[in-house]
XYZ file of C-alpha atoms in Angstrom:
750
model
C 113.912 184.980 -204.965
C 112.338 188.322 -204.137
C 109.001 187.138 -204.433
C 109.277 185.545 -207.759
C 109.393 181.605 -208.629
C 112.842 181.157 -210.097
C 112.917 176.950 -210.405
C 111.092 173.766 -209.704
C 112.996 171.028 -207.965
C 111.977 167.342 -208.180
C 110.398 165.830 -205.184
C 112.955 164.195 -203.045
C 111.194 160.719 -202.778
C 110.509 160.581 -206.936
C 112.923 158.467 -208.655
C 111.451 159.350 -212.097
C 110.467 163.027 -211.915
C 108.294 164.466 -214.832
C 110.253 167.054 -217.191
C 106.908 168.669 -217.808
C 106.463 171.159 -214.861
C 109.627 173.100 -214.430
C 108.930 175.114 -217.666
C 105.757 176.385 -215.671
C 108.106 178.995 -213.981
C 108.740 180.487 -217.482
C 105.123 180.846 -218.269
C 104.099 182.564 -214.938
C 104.845 185.986 -216.594
C 104.609 184.964 -220.054
C 102.883 186.922 -222.656
C 100.050 184.506 -222.867
C 99.329 185.173 -219.106
C 95.847 186.586 -218.370
C 96.487 189.732 -215.929
C 92.846 191.224 -216.009
C 89.194 190.479 -216.575
C 88.277 191.216 -219.982
C 85.474 191.170 -222.438
C 85.144 191.167 -226.127
C 84.869 194.325 -227.571
C 81.720 193.344 -229.454
C 79.666 191.747 -226.943
C 80.631 194.541 -224.367
C 79.057 196.957 -226.896
C 76.283 195.364 -228.463
C 75.310 192.852 -225.876
C 74.735 189.165 -226.039
C 73.981 186.910 -228.925
C 75.468 184.724 -231.514
C 78.853 186.067 -232.282
C 78.094 185.548 -235.975
C 81.982 185.165 -236.695
C 83.409 187.526 -234.444
C 84.641 185.207 -231.677
C 88.405 184.644 -231.734
C 88.450 188.295 -234.350
C 87.311 190.938 -231.951
C 89.846 192.702 -229.759
C 89.169 192.392 -225.942
C 88.730 195.192 -223.411
C 90.100 195.023 -219.834
C 87.674 196.050 -217.197
C 87.944 195.839 -213.356
C 86.395 193.048 -211.271
C 83.334 195.068 -209.938
C 82.433 195.145 -213.407
C 83.134 191.765 -214.176
C 81.232 190.427 -211.581
C 78.197 192.660 -212.550
C 78.301 191.355 -216.294
C 78.544 188.019 -215.156
C 75.644 188.204 -212.676
C 73.497 190.022 -215.017
C 74.021 187.271 -217.929
C 73.298 184.410 -215.722
C 70.418 186.046 -214.424
C 69.082 186.798 -217.818
C 69.379 183.203 -219.413
C 68.091 181.887 -216.507
C 64.873 184.046 -216.564
C 64.353 184.054 -220.252
C 65.321 180.526 -220.944
C 65.949 178.567 -218.006
C 68.633 176.948 -216.175
C 68.817 174.222 -218.983
C 70.266 176.987 -221.275
C 73.262 177.144 -219.063
C 75.930 174.483 -220.440
C 78.980 174.103 -217.827
C 80.759 170.486 -219.138
C 83.846 172.491 -217.981
C 85.574 169.550 -219.104
C 88.968 169.399 -217.673
C 91.678 167.524 -216.196
C 91.796 166.527 -212.517
C 93.747 169.427 -210.748
C 96.281 168.611 -208.290
C 94.728 170.601 -205.684
C 91.681 169.111 -204.052
C 90.137 172.659 -202.884
C 90.975 174.647 -206.147
C 89.279 172.064 -208.593
C 87.709 174.075 -211.127
C 85.115 171.480 -211.904
C 83.874 171.117 -208.529
C 84.030 174.939 -207.897
C 81.789 175.833 -211.149
C 79.265 173.153 -210.579
C 78.987 173.999 -206.770
C 78.362 177.878 -207.943
C 75.784 176.907 -210.664
C 73.778 173.988 -208.457
C 73.461 177.003 -205.967
C 71.754 178.992 -208.948
C 69.397 176.152 -209.548
C 71.669 173.787 -211.819
C 72.939 173.247 -215.323
C 72.974 171.135 -218.391
C 76.055 168.967 -217.564
C 78.189 166.384 -219.634
C 79.077 162.677 -218.688
C 81.863 160.483 -219.344
C 85.208 161.467 -220.418
C 87.435 162.326 -223.900
C 90.143 159.649 -222.178
C 87.810 156.630 -222.115
C 84.136 157.180 -222.764
C 83.527 153.953 -224.740
C 85.011 151.823 -221.611
C 83.157 153.810 -218.983
C 79.661 152.552 -220.557
C 80.275 149.427 -221.884
C 82.482 147.780 -219.146
C 80.033 148.420 -216.239
C 77.566 146.119 -218.205
C 80.360 143.378 -218.615
C 82.142 143.509 -215.540
C 79.845 146.244 -213.248
C 81.775 148.767 -212.722
C 84.912 150.773 -215.096
C 85.808 153.244 -212.361
C 86.044 150.927 -209.733
C 88.458 148.448 -211.959
C 90.779 151.506 -212.362
C 91.475 152.145 -208.374
C 91.969 148.179 -208.038
C 94.424 147.186 -210.865
C 96.905 144.024 -210.204
C 100.106 145.913 -208.914
C 103.393 146.024 -210.916
C 104.986 144.170 -207.997
C 102.253 141.649 -208.625
C 103.093 141.313 -212.426
C 106.943 141.200 -211.768
C 106.662 138.178 -209.251
C 103.909 136.553 -210.966
C 103.499 137.377 -214.767
C 105.236 135.391 -217.388
C 103.335 137.206 -220.530
C 102.218 140.651 -220.988
C 100.337 141.581 -224.011
C 99.762 145.183 -224.597
C 97.120 146.268 -227.106
C 98.029 149.722 -227.822
C 101.392 149.166 -226.406
C 102.612 150.441 -223.048
C 103.924 154.091 -223.545
C 105.357 154.861 -219.830
C 105.577 158.723 -220.933
C 101.925 158.755 -220.562
C 101.996 157.465 -216.558
C 103.880 161.081 -215.796
C 100.412 162.267 -214.853
C 97.906 160.821 -212.281
C 94.511 162.480 -211.188
C 94.430 164.374 -208.073
C 98.463 164.703 -208.156
C 101.795 162.098 -208.106
C 104.059 161.789 -205.420
C 106.041 159.222 -206.702
C 105.940 158.130 -210.497
C 106.208 154.359 -210.278
C 105.345 153.305 -213.916
C 108.850 153.258 -215.645
C 110.053 151.225 -212.070
C 107.410 148.684 -212.014
C 107.951 148.169 -215.938
C 111.472 147.417 -215.587
C 111.290 145.383 -212.383
C 108.943 142.938 -214.411
C 111.321 143.092 -217.546
C 114.097 142.243 -215.098
C 112.196 139.220 -213.401
C 111.779 137.913 -217.109
C 108.117 139.139 -218.217
C 107.877 138.690 -221.895
C 106.403 141.769 -223.361
C 104.403 141.877 -227.045
C 103.675 145.253 -228.315
C 100.344 145.162 -230.429
C 100.520 148.697 -231.925
C 101.299 150.328 -235.263
C 104.231 152.050 -233.258
C 107.478 149.908 -232.272
C 107.891 152.873 -229.704
C 104.923 152.247 -227.482
C 106.943 149.889 -225.456
C 110.445 151.189 -224.725
C 114.036 149.733 -223.385
C 114.771 147.656 -221.128
C 112.516 145.482 -222.771
C 112.802 144.118 -226.324
C 109.154 143.347 -226.811
C 107.813 141.092 -229.676
C 106.216 144.164 -232.235
C 102.943 143.074 -233.955
C 102.531 146.007 -235.864
C 98.722 146.106 -236.108
C 96.381 147.960 -238.516
C 94.740 150.718 -236.425
C 91.334 150.146 -235.248
C 91.956 146.123 -236.268
C 92.768 145.472 -232.256
C 88.940 143.783 -232.194
C 89.335 141.579 -235.076
C 92.827 140.220 -233.750
C 91.515 139.864 -230.383
C 88.317 137.613 -231.677
C 90.672 135.394 -233.511
C 92.592 134.852 -230.412
C 89.334 133.900 -228.865
C 88.408 131.630 -231.773
C 91.959 129.827 -231.542
C 91.519 129.081 -228.199
C 87.995 127.521 -228.434
C 89.175 125.916 -231.737
C 92.264 123.965 -230.108
C 90.311 123.175 -226.931
C 92.291 125.797 -225.066
C 89.228 127.586 -223.238
C 89.431 127.569 -219.065
C 86.082 125.959 -219.535
C 85.728 125.334 -215.644
C 86.284 129.380 -215.121
C 83.962 130.166 -217.948
C 81.130 127.839 -216.271
C 81.596 129.198 -213.024
C 82.369 133.168 -213.438
C 80.704 134.156 -216.649
C 77.409 134.318 -218.755
C 76.726 134.112 -222.259
C 79.530 132.153 -223.351
C 77.552 130.020 -225.761
C 75.983 133.307 -227.553
C 79.723 134.865 -228.050
C 81.043 131.360 -229.104
C 78.485 130.962 -231.813
C 79.714 134.363 -233.066
C 83.123 133.197 -233.176
C 82.457 129.823 -235.044
C 80.319 131.777 -237.230
C 77.290 129.748 -236.762
C 75.244 133.090 -236.065
C 76.322 134.978 -239.136
C 77.849 132.823 -241.327
C 81.636 134.422 -240.918
C 84.235 132.414 -238.937
C 86.473 134.673 -236.875
C 89.595 132.621 -237.097
C 92.855 133.885 -237.754
C 93.027 133.360 -241.405
C 90.181 135.964 -241.443
C 91.662 138.419 -239.208
C 94.618 138.356 -241.044
C 93.531 140.049 -244.038
C 91.894 142.855 -241.526
C 94.976 143.242 -239.284
C 97.896 142.729 -241.191
C 99.168 140.156 -238.553
C 100.022 136.666 -239.942
C 97.538 134.044 -239.233
C 100.289 131.852 -238.051
C 101.517 134.289 -235.562
C 97.768 135.053 -234.289
C 97.409 131.143 -233.499
C 101.060 130.998 -231.960
C 100.053 133.770 -229.611
C 97.148 132.442 -228.675
C 98.580 129.054 -227.641
C 101.134 130.663 -225.759
C 98.836 133.000 -223.814
C 97.176 129.830 -222.589
C 100.097 128.116 -221.648
C 101.605 131.281 -219.709
C 100.361 133.519 -217.213
C 98.875 136.479 -218.935
C 98.345 139.644 -218.444
C 95.957 141.229 -221.375
C 96.524 145.086 -221.086
C 94.525 147.584 -223.416
C 95.141 151.045 -223.748
C 92.673 153.694 -223.084
C 93.415 154.817 -226.499
C 91.527 152.119 -228.094
C 88.382 153.303 -226.760
C 88.779 156.601 -229.108
C 87.820 155.027 -232.081
C 84.708 154.348 -233.997
C 82.998 150.986 -232.185
C 85.678 151.640 -229.661
C 83.355 149.711 -227.062
C 84.656 146.293 -228.936
C 88.099 145.889 -227.954
C 87.221 146.657 -224.721
C 84.510 143.825 -224.695
C 86.492 141.394 -226.798
C 89.559 141.727 -224.409
C 87.765 141.038 -221.426
C 86.253 138.088 -223.022
C 89.628 136.724 -224.001
C 90.932 137.279 -220.527
C 87.758 135.112 -219.514
C 88.491 132.531 -222.218
C 92.090 132.289 -220.498
C 90.453 131.630 -217.223
C 93.307 133.964 -215.486
C 91.258 136.874 -214.426
C 91.787 137.346 -210.586
C 95.137 135.673 -210.371
C 98.288 137.468 -209.393
C 100.033 138.922 -212.088
C 97.288 137.845 -214.653
C 94.163 138.205 -216.207
C 93.162 141.738 -217.551
C 94.085 145.488 -217.396
C 93.107 148.737 -218.638
C 95.791 151.535 -219.115
C 98.765 150.118 -217.580
C 101.425 153.268 -218.257
C 98.809 155.539 -218.841
C 98.177 157.011 -215.534
C 100.598 156.727 -212.272
C 98.133 155.315 -210.649
C 97.456 151.761 -212.456
C 99.141 149.289 -210.862
C 100.313 151.670 -207.687
C 99.686 149.371 -205.014
C 98.127 151.801 -202.575
C 95.432 151.795 -200.088
C 92.887 153.573 -201.216
C 91.714 156.647 -199.074
C 88.191 158.170 -199.375
C 89.381 161.666 -198.802
C 86.624 164.250 -198.715
C 85.847 166.644 -201.446
C 84.264 169.980 -202.103
C 80.603 169.230 -201.867
C 78.941 170.185 -205.366
C 75.304 170.161 -204.197
C 72.303 169.083 -206.252
C 72.038 169.854 -209.861
C 68.144 170.496 -210.237
C 68.519 170.055 -214.118
C 68.226 166.560 -215.647
C 69.630 167.328 -219.137
C 72.978 166.238 -219.970
C 74.999 165.261 -223.085
C 77.839 162.541 -223.464
C 80.985 164.814 -223.184
C 82.109 164.387 -226.651
C 78.774 165.851 -228.186
C 79.079 169.491 -227.402
C 79.106 170.478 -231.121
C 76.126 168.337 -231.762
C 74.202 169.785 -229.063
C 75.192 173.514 -229.783
C 74.568 173.230 -233.614
C 71.468 171.073 -233.272
C 69.157 172.203 -230.053
C 66.203 169.907 -229.788
C 67.608 167.011 -231.714
C 67.073 163.515 -230.184
C 70.150 161.565 -229.614
C 70.625 157.967 -227.943
C 72.733 157.066 -224.933
C 73.131 153.847 -223.000
C 69.512 152.437 -223.766
C 67.948 155.954 -223.362
C 66.685 158.681 -226.002
C 67.138 162.052 -225.024
C 67.498 165.666 -226.319
C 69.586 168.491 -226.893
C 68.866 171.247 -224.593
C 68.536 174.949 -226.357
C 72.038 176.259 -225.117
C 72.575 180.032 -224.874
C 75.489 180.447 -222.161
C 78.519 178.155 -222.084
C 80.434 178.849 -218.471
C 83.783 176.796 -218.704
C 86.322 176.816 -215.889
C 88.992 174.424 -216.381
C 89.935 172.620 -219.508
C 90.671 173.614 -223.240
C 87.635 172.710 -225.391
C 89.688 173.537 -228.398
C 92.100 171.157 -227.404
C 90.372 167.791 -226.736
C 87.445 168.269 -229.366
C 87.623 166.581 -232.910
C 86.631 168.414 -236.148
C 87.991 171.943 -234.709
C 86.386 173.570 -238.025
C 83.140 172.501 -237.156
C 83.381 173.319 -233.633
C 84.454 177.157 -234.821
C 80.687 177.032 -236.145
C 79.222 175.570 -233.293
C 80.893 178.014 -230.851
C 79.737 180.679 -232.841
C 75.968 180.091 -231.681
C 75.813 180.750 -227.812
C 74.719 184.317 -226.720
C 77.587 184.232 -224.176
C 80.521 182.283 -223.238
C 82.343 182.792 -219.986
C 85.775 181.455 -219.217
C 88.018 181.076 -216.232
C 91.731 180.548 -217.266
C 95.412 181.733 -216.665
C 96.452 182.034 -220.266
C 95.432 182.921 -223.656
C 95.098 179.994 -225.142
C 92.690 178.878 -228.384
C 89.546 178.764 -226.092
C 89.876 182.066 -223.858
C 90.540 183.926 -227.241
C 86.964 182.624 -228.195
C 84.975 183.549 -225.288
C 83.038 186.472 -224.600
C 84.193 187.302 -220.855
C 87.381 186.051 -219.835
C 88.352 185.853 -215.961
C 92.239 185.761 -215.261
C 92.664 182.577 -212.566
C 95.491 181.688 -210.384
C 98.104 178.647 -211.037
C 98.519 176.128 -208.395
C 101.754 178.034 -207.311
C 99.726 181.191 -206.300
C 97.464 179.444 -203.868
C 97.350 177.370 -200.972
C 95.805 173.810 -201.568
C 96.579 170.406 -200.594
C 97.451 167.616 -203.222
C 95.591 164.077 -202.153
C 94.579 161.335 -204.658
C 92.738 158.553 -203.574
C 95.344 156.435 -205.639
C 98.392 158.043 -204.583
C 100.327 157.521 -201.206
C 101.460 161.070 -201.244
C 99.704 164.128 -199.618
C 101.267 167.217 -200.407
C 100.823 170.575 -198.469
C 100.746 172.697 -201.743
C 102.202 176.102 -200.169
C 101.555 179.102 -201.903
C 104.662 180.162 -203.148
C 103.979 183.489 -204.812
C 101.544 186.137 -205.264
C 99.112 185.889 -208.315
C 100.372 187.719 -211.330
C 98.282 190.730 -212.347
C 94.769 190.654 -210.906
C 94.355 186.956 -210.856
C 92.005 185.274 -208.645
C 91.616 181.861 -207.714
C 87.820 180.456 -209.023
C 86.426 180.150 -205.284
C 87.223 184.049 -204.974
C 85.953 184.680 -208.299
C 82.980 182.568 -207.977
C 82.150 183.910 -204.082
C 82.298 187.606 -205.595
C 79.411 186.747 -208.447
C 77.548 184.787 -206.075
C 77.435 187.420 -203.003
C 75.747 189.748 -206.033
C 73.225 187.274 -206.839
C 72.360 186.757 -203.575
C 73.798 182.994 -203.025
C 76.924 184.244 -201.297
C 75.914 182.468 -198.316
C 75.136 179.154 -200.228
C 78.252 178.828 -202.232
C 80.773 179.676 -199.262
C 78.880 178.405 -196.122
C 80.904 181.494 -194.425
C 83.922 179.663 -195.341
C 87.396 181.348 -196.489
C 89.329 179.262 -198.684
C 91.783 178.358 -195.684
C 88.826 177.439 -193.725
C 87.549 175.010 -196.360
C 91.062 173.390 -196.667
C 91.104 172.745 -192.626
C 87.340 171.183 -193.312
C 88.754 169.168 -195.933
C 91.336 167.990 -193.853
C 89.469 167.375 -191.057
C 86.631 165.622 -192.868
C 89.539 163.637 -194.597
C 90.960 162.506 -191.255
C 87.765 161.668 -189.949
C 87.313 159.195 -193.182
C 90.887 157.863 -192.690
C 90.369 157.165 -189.092
C 87.499 154.631 -190.159
C 89.682 152.663 -192.102
C 92.343 152.574 -189.689
C 94.624 155.297 -190.849
C 95.604 158.268 -189.034
C 96.310 161.307 -190.649
C 98.571 164.213 -189.078
C 97.252 167.584 -187.996
C 96.694 170.168 -190.377
C 99.542 172.408 -189.105
C 101.758 169.289 -188.872
C 100.952 168.704 -192.744
C 101.799 172.370 -193.801
C 104.915 172.572 -191.444
C 106.098 168.985 -192.750
C 104.961 169.662 -196.410
C 103.735 166.284 -197.302
C 102.692 163.131 -195.792
C 102.907 159.180 -196.773
C 100.178 156.832 -196.342
C 101.543 153.588 -195.094
C 101.772 151.138 -197.558
C 99.611 147.543 -198.213
C 100.071 144.754 -196.639
C 99.723 142.627 -199.621
C 99.969 142.820 -203.317
C 96.829 144.107 -205.116
C 94.993 141.600 -207.724
C 92.219 142.592 -209.566
C 88.835 140.786 -208.984
C 90.601 138.370 -206.781
C 87.821 138.162 -204.455
C 85.316 137.430 -207.065
C 87.224 134.751 -208.681
C 87.741 132.998 -205.376
C 83.858 132.988 -204.545
C 81.569 134.705 -207.234
C 78.592 133.864 -205.159
C 79.582 135.502 -202.000
C 81.461 138.512 -204.071
C 79.340 138.932 -207.335
C 80.151 141.634 -209.739
C 77.283 144.467 -210.319
C 75.821 142.803 -213.473
C 72.475 141.448 -214.154
C 73.943 138.045 -213.533
C 76.303 139.185 -210.918
C 79.062 137.455 -213.404
C 81.424 138.632 -216.286
C 78.694 138.897 -218.967
C 80.301 137.793 -222.542
C 76.640 138.440 -223.829
C 74.616 141.242 -222.166
C 70.734 140.821 -222.491
C 70.477 144.323 -221.548
C 72.649 145.619 -224.148
C 71.255 143.619 -226.673
C 67.790 144.532 -225.717
C 69.027 148.216 -226.806
C 68.657 147.208 -230.265
C 71.507 149.275 -231.438
C 73.191 148.288 -234.998
C 76.284 149.438 -233.755
C 76.639 147.698 -230.506
C 75.081 144.281 -230.340
C 75.228 141.855 -227.613
C 78.346 140.506 -227.443
C 81.803 141.673 -228.784
C 81.941 141.873 -232.576
C 83.934 143.207 -235.380
C 82.628 146.478 -237.338
C 84.428 148.078 -240.077
C 85.022 151.602 -239.460
C 84.307 154.342 -241.690
C 87.926 155.614 -241.984
C 90.548 152.909 -241.786
C 93.225 151.165 -243.927
C 90.590 148.626 -244.947
C 88.874 151.060 -247.093
C 91.892 153.786 -247.907
C 91.548 155.832 -250.959
C 94.214 157.456 -253.023
C 92.754 160.852 -251.784
C 93.259 160.060 -248.246
C 95.655 156.797 -248.062
C 97.422 156.984 -244.459
C 95.634 156.340 -241.352
C 96.501 159.287 -238.902
C 96.771 158.705 -235.166
C 97.020 161.432 -232.153
C 99.089 160.084 -229.853
C 99.328 161.749 -226.176
C 102.247 164.191 -226.147
C 105.123 163.222 -223.840
C 106.492 166.714 -223.320
C 103.215 168.685 -221.829
C 99.888 167.231 -220.128
C 97.397 167.516 -222.767
C 97.752 171.060 -224.307
C 98.779 172.475 -221.096
C 102.268 174.432 -221.236
C 102.610 174.013 -224.637
C 104.357 177.190 -225.154
C 107.010 175.932 -222.527
C 110.749 175.441 -223.318
C 109.971 171.469 -222.858
C 107.435 171.368 -225.241
C 108.824 173.634 -227.685
C 112.085 171.684 -227.873
C 110.166 168.869 -229.752
C 108.534 171.101 -232.887
C 110.039 170.930 -236.196
C 110.729 174.509 -237.210
C 107.707 175.792 -235.099
C 105.293 172.936 -235.971
C 104.096 169.851 -234.365
C 105.861 167.099 -235.442
C 104.549 164.271 -237.626
C 106.300 160.959 -237.372
C 106.056 158.831 -240.806
C 107.604 155.621 -242.111
C 110.368 155.705 -244.260
C 108.648 154.012 -247.129
C 105.849 156.596 -246.810
C 108.362 159.575 -246.599
C 110.331 158.435 -249.634
C 107.099 158.202 -251.778
C 106.337 162.114 -251.119
C 109.911 163.191 -251.550
C 109.933 164.328 -247.832
C 112.591 164.032 -245.164
C 113.626 165.165 -241.772
C 112.704 168.755 -240.933
C 110.796 169.311 -244.180
C 107.107 170.793 -243.757
C 104.147 169.061 -244.754
C 100.453 169.811 -245.310
C 98.134 167.059 -243.357
C 94.894 166.899 -245.002
C 91.499 164.981 -244.233
C 87.881 165.451 -245.122
C 87.383 168.157 -242.560
C 90.587 170.013 -242.450
C 94.347 170.862 -242.978
C 97.214 171.552 -240.825
C 101.146 172.167 -241.223
C 103.296 169.703 -239.703
C 107.305 169.149 -239.261
C 108.472 165.512 -240.442
C 110.273 163.208 -238.334
C 111.119 159.971 -240.274
C 110.640 157.184 -238.231
C 111.095 153.419 -238.601
C 109.271 152.440 -235.833
C 106.134 153.331 -237.181
C 104.227 150.722 -239.802
C 103.788 152.190 -243.502
C 100.630 153.415 -243.923
C 100.226 155.184 -240.690
C 101.342 158.791 -239.416
C 101.446 159.815 -236.105
C 101.012 163.500 -234.458
C 101.041 164.600 -230.998
C 97.877 166.022 -229.536
C 98.289 169.257 -227.857
C 99.320 171.886 -230.197
C 97.505 175.328 -229.669
C 94.980 175.618 -232.433
C 96.050 178.239 -234.997
C 93.721 178.275 -237.935
C 94.465 180.580 -241.060
C 91.162 182.220 -240.448
C 90.426 182.553 -236.526
C 86.492 182.955 -237.676
C 85.942 180.261 -239.798
C 88.736 178.062 -239.355
C 91.288 176.763 -242.567
C 94.578 175.578 -242.311
C 96.043 175.187 -238.958
C 99.382 176.443 -239.150
C 100.743 175.013 -235.606
C 99.859 171.618 -236.416
C 96.818 170.358 -234.071
C 95.571 166.710 -235.091
C 91.766 167.443 -234.016
C 91.518 169.775 -237.108
C 91.829 166.309 -239.151
C 89.904 164.126 -236.530
C 86.239 163.151 -237.019
C 83.611 164.327 -234.862
C 81.651 161.497 -234.595
C 80.333 159.064 -232.280
C 81.961 155.417 -231.036
C 78.405 154.103 -231.047
C 74.980 155.310 -229.918
C 75.861 153.427 -226.524
C 78.312 155.662 -225.257
C 78.339 158.258 -227.682
C 82.427 158.330 -227.054
C 85.066 160.486 -229.165
C 86.278 158.607 -232.446
C 89.327 160.573 -233.049
C 91.323 157.590 -234.092
C 89.472 156.797 -236.994
C 90.861 159.176 -239.289
C 92.270 158.929 -242.960
C 94.676 161.493 -243.997
C 96.854 162.734 -246.882
C 100.192 163.911 -246.697
C 102.159 166.300 -249.327
C 105.283 168.716 -248.972
C 104.299 172.276 -248.005
C 105.242 174.488 -251.096
C 104.136 177.963 -249.680
C 105.962 180.515 -247.852
C 107.099 180.009 -244.190
C 104.162 181.022 -242.005
C 104.169 182.920 -238.335
C 102.407 180.523 -236.077
C 100.188 182.961 -233.782
C 99.210 180.637 -231.246
C 101.139 181.943 -228.632
C 100.149 185.602 -229.346
C 97.392 187.283 -227.035
C 94.462 188.913 -228.487
C 94.618 192.721 -229.106
C 93.346 194.851 -226.161
C 91.662 197.671 -227.237
C 90.442 200.882 -225.295
C 86.744 200.721 -224.921
C 84.865 202.548 -227.710
């Protein structure tokens, strides 16, 4: 209305639309919106260099686009000329955009590759440990995510669904590249109606929702591997292993079996052993193993289980369990990685090879595992191990970030503040003043998806959406492509970056290229003008129900896995040869540094940072839907009635949550669906430290202030946020004002 977006309506073909998106309307012209290019005044007046505690403290000076382009170009040239391209870090770790062209990571990486390259990051915060270990065991991980057994197959054939880490359907509101029809809740309800029995192996009862009436097995956090190993031992001890499948489709079973039996280390991994670690009774573990062996069983393991110390092990153990059951490749059974976590898992879609923006070639070989950014900034020149190799952290002088919010997804944020102080310059593209942009040196305002044309298309979703521009950009915001094209022109690489194409030209090129790729698979896509006219296009459904690894099961010789043996590697000679003390040649149990098995009086509770159901990670946290879930403005903490009573707190009270790394304020929600000894805090509250420069207590309730910045293991170097002990106590101070959504001071020049 009158050039403004006043409401967002659900897609007509979506039976379960997400409530996360509509509050975007209120944030388009919100005080957090960045309207003009801005430069931290200390950087503008004194030039680049370590910030000495002034990032997040200094006011900003608004400037014009011409000056912004000149400053960015000059700083990139200075760093390249003096330190080389490896001194530029552009992890730009963010969440996949719904738009195929205006995807911030693709844009910034293409731009920097035109300049000669940059230090990059590998893997994700979502499931880094699985990304590295599963290819050693199954040959691929990403390929498995796109070929999951469909929900329809589960409803028709599965009898028992065992969810390690639960099945949190709220996480399925999102999908990389865009979501047309939300199918997770629909698929889950169909399976319940068909009589599938669900087992929720999780510290939180609500990790499986109605209409299921699941068996709840409240396992101690970080002990899933012990429970899975005990299930494997029971299968072996009671003659329930599918020996024919193991012999035909796996390798290394004898080495793994020796570990289960204790002949390799003197410790039998039976149910009695696991009961003391997991809190689950030995008889319950044995009975579950027997039931899994006699029913068509889906072993489902949440992505969250990778985000703990030794996060590789629950995935390797779960694959070993599914292999011993012998049901991998059968309809409705086998193994699953993340049902409920992303809308595309179990979505029975004919995968389409859509074109993407070419990113060119990165001439810099340096990289870091994505969760090691603070280590890199604090320890230039220090060595690190990763997946069998030895590498060195580069001396990064410039961080260029487009897409994502590092002060959301990283751990030990007070440590990250110290690391963030080190580079000479930090340049960011974003549309809102969040904790990261407030700590940048140059901030370039970009558009939202409602302020530009794009195409929403995901290889794992059947809907292609013409994302028509709904309004003009707020203030002087530009899309990432326009921002980078302007800088590229100043640096003499304008033609290399744009290839003479406008954004509209690129959209037509992407569509034409995707049409050709689809045609090669026997599918016809409409013309670009027709897509824009109709608003969306639906890909024809598959003729069959997808079953993960069915071809391999049918003929392992004709369809081998991409592993050294071509089979499922229950023991990996390659991983064993790495010689890592924290990741051996088969799935093992390892005591975490912080878990209930070694809790102390100072830190007696295990804190888990769960994914929020009311925002996408930290995105749209200032919006009404997210704010309704706050407790007196603070992020909520779920705590059991027993633990609340011990501390004399009840619903609505404000508490201090502390760990060896920091403190934050949260609002109490007493919840009998959380096991005693465990507290849950949603991630995504915008970081709001008492001291913007050095940290201190986070007034808003960001759990990553508490979580350790340690690797899962030397193999993957993934994040281990879920291995975290805390204390909770009533807050006795005066009410605090939360400033997370206040924009920084804008000062005049000089």
